[in-house]
């Protein structure tokens, strides 16, 4: 191969390939692997929630938060009983993605209802009472309902 | 002569990669519905591999979002459906699309069914054959907007340049694959094959792809 041809191959190929493969619109930080890991091992819930937080922390400064991530994190907080924080992230999702408004409004109403009944009962709500998927997980505070 | 052949084959492969089939696009229904958001629901699995559904469900958000659509949070959706009495994915798939769409405010719904997911174990490599059926339905009319079938034969690559060391490495990899196969690359590739070949069998790019460039 002549040097000129070689040059073309070495330098043109990456350029052409770059044109084909669209660059990433969002910063996913291993979202699919994290999601799969959680489904495979639902007991490792804390890792999953932490993983979602990491995606937000890494993508937010770049303005590349993927769609659904604020809501997913908010829902995880909701399932942990952290209703106020959950609403905050639902609002973030709806603000960033107007397409999510209907769903976010439902989730916000759900969280506010739950927070209200919690206040009225003035008793810690056990995970088992509200969420089937949280069964395997101890409440973070170590509290147990009697 | 040899050089010409090299160039021609290079150009051919580049074009193959970029343009795929230059057939006229059959996505008229999809284009006129022009959904902004796609609801990803749990995957129906009729294969023998129980992990396949989770691999597929976990990997669907990325390619659709990158294609320019709003995608709903898959786990929140899954949990809300469960609370709504749709705990089994086949129940979700049997529900009217308009009902699902109303529940989440979604423009369209993606249905994925795993028809085949077979791993054949050999000493050196493991070959996995998959067959997947993808359908996108309109959340307002129940119409099918798009559908695609993907068949793939997958062999995890082990790299290496040959020789006895490489053979040992391959055998080790095959053993690991058998113990706990990693289907992530397979699932990702299947989705890329299903969605991105456009014009052709894939889906048109969504609203956020068009708005790009800030």
Coordinates of C-alpha atoms in Angstrom, one line a residue:
Chain A
X1 CA 0.0 0.0 0.0
X2 CA 1.3 3.4 -0.9
X3 CA 1.8 5.8 2.1
X4 CA -1.0 8.1 0.7
X5 CA -3.5 5.2 0.6
X6 CA -2.5 4.2 4.0
X7 CA -3.0 7.7 5.3
X8 CA -6.5 7.7 3.8
X9 CA -7.4 4.4 5.4
X10 CA -6.1 5.4 8.8
X11 CA -7.5 8.9 8.9
X12 CA -10.6 8.7 6.8
X13 CA -12.0 5.5 8.3
X14 CA -12.5 6.9 11.8
X15 CA -14.0 10.1 10.3
X16 CA -16.5 8.1 8.2
X17 CA -17.4 5.8 11.1
X18 CA -17.9 8.8 13.4
X19 CA -20.5 10.1 11.0
X20 CA -22.3 6.7 11.2
X21 CA -22.4 6.2 14.9
X22 CA -24.4 8.9 16.4
X23 CA -22.8 10.4 19.5
X24 CA -24.6 9.9 22.8
X25 CA -27.4 12.3 23.5
X26 CA -27.4 11.5 27.2
X27 CA -25.0 10.4 29.9
X28 CA -26.3 7.0 30.9
X29 CA -23.5 5.9 33.3
X30 CA -24.2 2.2 32.8
X31 CA -28.0 2.5 33.3
X32 CA -28.9 -0.8 31.6
X33 CA -26.3 -2.8 33.6
X34 CA -27.5 -1.2 36.8
X35 CA -31.1 -1.9 35.9
X36 CA -30.4 -5.5 35.1
X37 CA -28.3 -6.0 38.2
X38 CA -31.3 -4.8 40.3
X39 CA -33.7 -7.2 38.6
X40 CA -31.2 -10.1 39.0
X41 CA -30.6 -9.3 42.6
X42 CA -33.6 -7.3 44.1
X43 CA -31.9 -7.5 47.5
X44 CA -29.3 -5.1 46.4
X45 CA -31.7 -2.3 46.4
X46 CA -29.4 0.2 48.0
X47 CA -26.9 -0.3 45.2
X48 CA -29.6 0.4 42.7
X49 CA -30.8 3.6 44.3
X50 CA -27.2 4.7 44.7
X51 CA -26.6 3.9 41.1
X52 CA -29.5 6.0 39.9
X53 CA -28.2 8.9 42.0
X54 CA -24.8 8.5 40.3
X55 CA -26.4 8.8 36.9
X56 CA -28.0 12.1 37.9
X57 CA -24.8 13.4 39.6
X58 CA -22.8 12.6 36.5
X59 CA -25.2 13.8 33.8
X60 CA -26.7 16.9 35.4
X61 CA -23.6 19.1 35.2
X62 CA -23.3 18.3 31.4
X63 CA -27.0 18.9 30.9
X64 CA -27.4 15.3 29.6
X65 CA -29.8 13.7 32.1
X66 CA -31.5 10.8 30.3
X67 CA -35.3 10.8 30.1
X68 CA -37.0 8.9 32.9
X69 CA -34.0 9.0 35.4
X70 CA -35.3 11.7 37.7
X71 CA -38.6 9.9 37.9
X72 CA -37.0 6.5 38.4
X73 CA -34.9 7.9 41.3
X74 CA -37.9 9.7 42.7
X75 CA -39.9 6.4 42.6
X76 CA -37.1 4.6 44.4
X77 CA -37.2 7.3 47.1
X78 CA -40.9 7.0 47.3
X79 CA -40.6 3.2 47.9
X80 CA -38.2 3.9 50.7
X81 CA -40.8 6.1 52.3
X82 CA -39.1 9.4 51.4
X83 CA -42.1 11.0 50.0
X84 CA -41.1 14.7 50.1
X85 CA -37.8 14.0 48.2
X86 CA -39.7 11.8 45.7
X87 CA -42.0 14.7 44.8
X88 CA -39.0 16.9 44.2
X89 CA -37.6 14.5 41.6
X90 CA -41.0 14.0 40.0
X91 CA -41.2 17.7 39.5
X92 CA -37.7 17.8 38.0
X93 CA -38.7 15.1 35.5
X94 CA -41.9 16.9 34.5
X95 CA -40.1 20.2 34.1
X96 CA -37.4 18.7 32.0
X97 CA -39.7 16.4 30.0
X98 CA -43.3 17.8 29.4
X99 CA -44.3 14.4 28.0
X100 CA -44.1 12.9 31.5
X101 CA -46.5 15.5 33.1
X102 CA -49.5 13.2 33.3
X103 CA -47.6 10.3 34.9
X104 CA -45.7 12.6 37.2
X105 CA -48.9 14.3 38.5
X106 CA -50.2 10.8 39.3
X107 CA -47.0 9.9 41.2
X108 CA -47.0 13.2 43.0
X109 CA -50.6 12.7 44.2
X110 CA -49.7 9.2 45.2
X111 CA -46.7 10.4 47.3
X112 CA -48.7 13.2 48.9
X113 CA -51.5 10.8 49.8
X114 CA -49.0 8.4 51.3
X115 CA -47.3 11.2 53.3
X116 CA -50.7 12.4 54.6
X117 CA -51.8 9.0 55.8
X118 CA -48.4 8.5 57.4
X119 CA -48.7 11.8 59.3
X120 CA -52.2 10.9 60.5
X121 CA -51.1 7.5 61.7
X122 CA -48.0 8.9 63.2
X123 CA -46.5 5.5 63.0
X124 CA -43.7 4.5 60.8
X125 CA -45.0 2.7 57.8
X126 CA -43.3 -0.6 57.2
X127 CA -42.1 -1.5 53.8
X128 CA -44.1 -4.8 53.7
X129 CA -47.3 -2.9 54.3
X130 CA -47.0 -0.9 51.2
X131 CA -44.7 -2.5 48.7
X132 CA -44.4 -6.1 47.7
X133 CA -41.1 -5.5 46.0
X134 CA -39.5 -4.1 49.1
X135 CA -40.2 -7.3 51.1
X136 CA -36.7 -8.5 51.0
X137 CA -35.3 -5.1 52.2
X138 CA -35.0 -4.0 55.8
X139 CA -36.1 -0.4 56.4
X140 CA -33.1 1.8 56.2
X141 CA -33.5 3.1 59.7
X142 CA -33.8 -0.4 61.1
X143 CA -37.2 0.3 62.6
X144 CA -39.7 -2.5 62.6
X145 CA -43.4 -2.2 62.7
X146 CA -45.2 -4.0 65.5
Chain B
X1 CA -6.3 -4.2 -9.2
X2 CA -5.9 -5.5 -5.7
X3 CA -6.1 -1.9 -4.5
X4 CA -9.2 -1.2 -6.4
X5 CA -10.8 -4.2 -4.9
X6 CA -9.8 -3.1 -1.4
X7 CA -11.3 0.3 -2.0
X8 CA -14.5 -1.0 -3.4
X9 CA -15.0 -3.4 -0.6
X10 CA -14.3 -0.7 1.9
X11 CA -16.8 1.6 0.4
X12 CA -19.3 -1.1 0.1
X13 CA -19.1 -1.9 3.8
X14 CA -19.2 1.8 4.8
X15 CA -22.3 2.2 2.8
X16 CA -23.8 -0.9 4.2
X17 CA -23.2 0.4 7.7
X18 CA -24.7 3.9 7.1
X19 CA -27.5 3.4 4.7
X20 CA -28.5 -0.2 5.3
X21 CA -31.3 -1.0 3.0
X22 CA -32.2 1.8 0.7
X23 CA -35.7 0.6 0.4
X24 CA -38.4 3.3 0.6
X25 CA -39.6 3.8 4.1
X26 CA -42.7 2.0 5.1
X27 CA -43.2 4.0 8.3
X28 CA -46.0 6.3 7.0
X29 CA -48.3 5.4 9.9
X30 CA -45.6 6.1 12.4
X31 CA -44.7 9.4 10.8
X32 CA -48.2 10.7 10.7
X33 CA -48.8 9.7 14.3
X34 CA -45.4 11.2 15.2
X35 CA -45.3 10.1 18.9
X36 CA -43.1 12.1 21.3
X37 CA -43.2 9.6 24.1
X38 CA -42.9 5.8 24.1
X39 CA -44.0 3.6 27.0
X40 CA -41.8 0.6 27.6
X41 CA -43.8 -2.2 29.3
X42 CA -42.5 -5.5 30.7
X43 CA -41.3 -8.0 28.1
X44 CA -43.2 -11.2 27.3
X45 CA -40.9 -14.2 27.4
X46 CA -41.8 -17.4 25.7
X47 CA -38.3 -18.7 25.6
X48 CA -36.7 -21.2 28.1
X49 CA -34.3 -18.6 29.5
X50 CA -35.8 -16.9 32.5
X51 CA -33.2 -14.1 32.5
X52 CA -33.9 -13.0 28.9
X53 CA -36.9 -10.8 29.8
X54 CA -34.9 -8.8 32.3
X55 CA -32.0 -8.4 29.8
X56 CA -34.4 -7.0 27.2
X57 CA -36.4 -4.8 29.5
X58 CA -33.2 -3.2 31.0
X59 CA -31.7 -2.4 27.6
X60 CA -34.7 -0.8 25.8
X61 CA -34.6 2.7 27.2
X62 CA -31.2 3.7 25.9
X63 CA -31.7 3.1 22.2
X64 CA -35.2 4.7 22.1
X65 CA -34.1 7.7 24.1
X66 CA -31.0 8.1 21.9
X67 CA -33.3 7.9 18.9
X68 CA -35.0 11.0 20.2
X69 CA -38.0 9.9 22.2
X70 CA -39.1 10.5 25.7
X71 CA -39.1 7.1 27.5
X72 CA -40.9 6.5 30.7
X73 CA -39.0 5.1 33.8
X74 CA -39.3 1.4 33.3
X75 CA -39.2 0.3 36.9
X76 CA -41.7 2.9 38.1
X77 CA -44.0 1.8 35.2
X78 CA -43.6 -1.8 36.1
X79 CA -44.4 -1.2 39.7
X80 CA -47.5 1.0 38.9
X81 CA -48.8 -1.7 36.6
X82 CA -48.3 -4.3 39.3
X83 CA -50.4 -2.1 41.7
X84 CA -53.0 -1.9 39.0
X85 CA -53.4 -5.6 38.9
X86 CA -51.2 -6.2 35.9
X87 CA -48.3 -8.0 37.6
X88 CA -47.8 -10.5 34.7
X89 CA -46.3 -9.2 31.5
X90 CA -48.7 -11.2 29.4
X91 CA -51.6 -9.4 31.1
X92 CA -50.0 -6.1 30.3
X93 CA -49.6 -7.1 26.7
X94 CA -53.3 -8.2 26.5
X95 CA -54.6 -4.9 28.0
X96 CA -55.9 -2.3 25.5
X97 CA -53.1 0.0 24.4
X98 CA -55.3 3.0 24.9
X99 CA -55.9 2.1 28.5
X100 CA -52.1 1.8 29.1
X101 CA -51.5 5.0 27.3
X102 CA -54.1 6.9 29.4
X103 CA -52.6 5.6 32.6
X104 CA -49.2 7.1 31.8
X105 CA -50.1 9.8 29.3
X106 CA -48.0 8.0 26.7
X107 CA -48.3 8.7 22.9
X108 CA -47.2 5.1 22.0
X109 CA -46.4 1.8 23.6
X110 CA -43.5 -0.6 22.8
X111 CA -44.3 -4.3 23.0
X112 CA -41.4 -6.7 23.0
X113 CA -41.9 -10.5 22.9
X114 CA -39.0 -13.0 23.1
X115 CA -39.8 -15.9 20.9
X116 CA -36.5 -17.7 21.1
X117 CA -33.5 -17.5 23.3
X118 CA -31.5 -20.7 23.1
X119 CA -27.9 -21.2 24.2
X120 CA -25.9 -24.1 22.8
X121 CA -22.9 -24.9 24.9
X122 CA -19.7 -26.3 23.4
X123 CA -16.2 -26.6 24.8
X124 CA -14.8 -23.6 23.0
X125 CA -17.7 -21.2 22.5
X126 CA -21.3 -20.8 23.4
X127 CA -23.7 -19.9 20.7
X128 CA -27.0 -18.2 21.5
X129 CA -29.8 -17.9 19.1
X130 CA -32.5 -15.3 19.7
X131 CA -35.7 -14.3 18.0
X132 CA -37.5 -11.1 19.0
X133 CA -40.7 -9.4 18.0
X134 CA -41.0 -5.6 18.5
X135 CA -44.3 -3.8 18.0
X136 CA -45.1 -0.1 18.6
X137 CA -48.8 0.7 19.0
X138 CA -50.6 4.1 19.0
X139 CA -51.9 5.1 22.4
X140 CA -54.9 7.0 20.9
X141 CA -56.1 4.5 18.2
X142 CA -54.6 1.1 19.2
X143 CA -53.2 0.9 15.7
X144 CA -49.9 -0.8 15.0
X145 CA -47.5 2.0 14.0
X146 CA -44.4 -0.1 13.5
X147 CA -43.2 -3.7 13.9
X148 CA -40.0 -5.5 13.4
X149 CA -38.5 -9.0 13.9
X150 CA -34.9 -9.6 14.8
X151 CA -33.1 -12.9 14.6
X152 CA -29.6 -13.1 15.8
X153 CA -26.9 -15.7 16.4
X154 CA -24.5 -14.5 19.1
X155 CA -21.1 -15.7 20.1
X156 CA -19.2 -13.8 22.8
X157 CA -15.8 -12.9 21.3
X158 CA -12.8 -13.7 23.3
X159 CA -10.2 -11.8 21.3
X160 CA -6.6 -13.1 21.4
X161 CA -4.4 -14.1 18.6
X162 CA -4.4 -17.8 18.7
X163 CA -2.1 -20.5 20.1
X164 CA -2.4 -22.7 23.1
X165 CA -2.8 -19.8 25.5
X166 CA -5.7 -18.4 23.5
X167 CA -7.3 -21.8 23.4
X168 CA -7.1 -22.0 27.2
X169 CA -8.5 -18.5 27.5
X170 CA -11.4 -19.5 25.2
X171 CA -12.2 -22.6 27.2
X172 CA -12.1 -20.5 30.4
X173 CA -14.5 -17.9 28.8
X174 CA -16.8 -20.7 27.6
X175 CA -16.9 -22.1 31.1
X176 CA -17.7 -18.7 32.6
X177 CA -20.3 -18.1 30.0
X178 CA -21.9 -21.3 30.9
X179 CA -21.9 -20.6 34.6
X180 CA -23.4 -17.1 34.2
X181 CA -23.8 -15.9 30.6
X182 CA -23.6 -12.1 30.1
X183 CA -26.3 -11.3 27.5
X184 CA -25.9 -7.5 27.8
X185 CA -24.0 -7.1 24.5
X186 CA -26.5 -9.4 22.8
X187 CA -29.6 -7.5 24.1
X188 CA -28.0 -4.2 23.1
X189 CA -27.2 -5.3 19.6
X190 CA -30.6 -6.8 19.0
X191 CA -32.2 -3.4 19.9
X192 CA -29.8 -1.5 17.7
X193 CA -30.7 -3.9 14.8
X194 CA -34.4 -3.4 15.5
X195 CA -34.6 0.4 15.9
X196 CA -31.8 2.1 14.1
X197 CA -32.0 0.9 10.5
X198 CA -33.8 3.9 9.1
X199 CA -34.8 4.4 6.3
X200 CA -35.6 0.7 6.2
X201 CA -36.9 -1.5 9.0
X202 CA -36.1 0.8 12.0
X203 CA -38.1 3.7 13.5
X204 CA -37.8 7.4 12.3
X205 CA -35.9 9.6 14.7
X206 CA -37.9 11.3 17.4
X207 CA -38.6 14.9 18.4
X208 CA -35.5 15.3 20.6
X209 CA -33.3 14.2 17.8
X210 CA -34.7 16.8 15.5
X211 CA -34.3 19.6 18.1
X212 CA -30.7 18.7 18.6
X213 CA -28.2 21.5 18.1
X214 CA -29.8 23.3 21.1

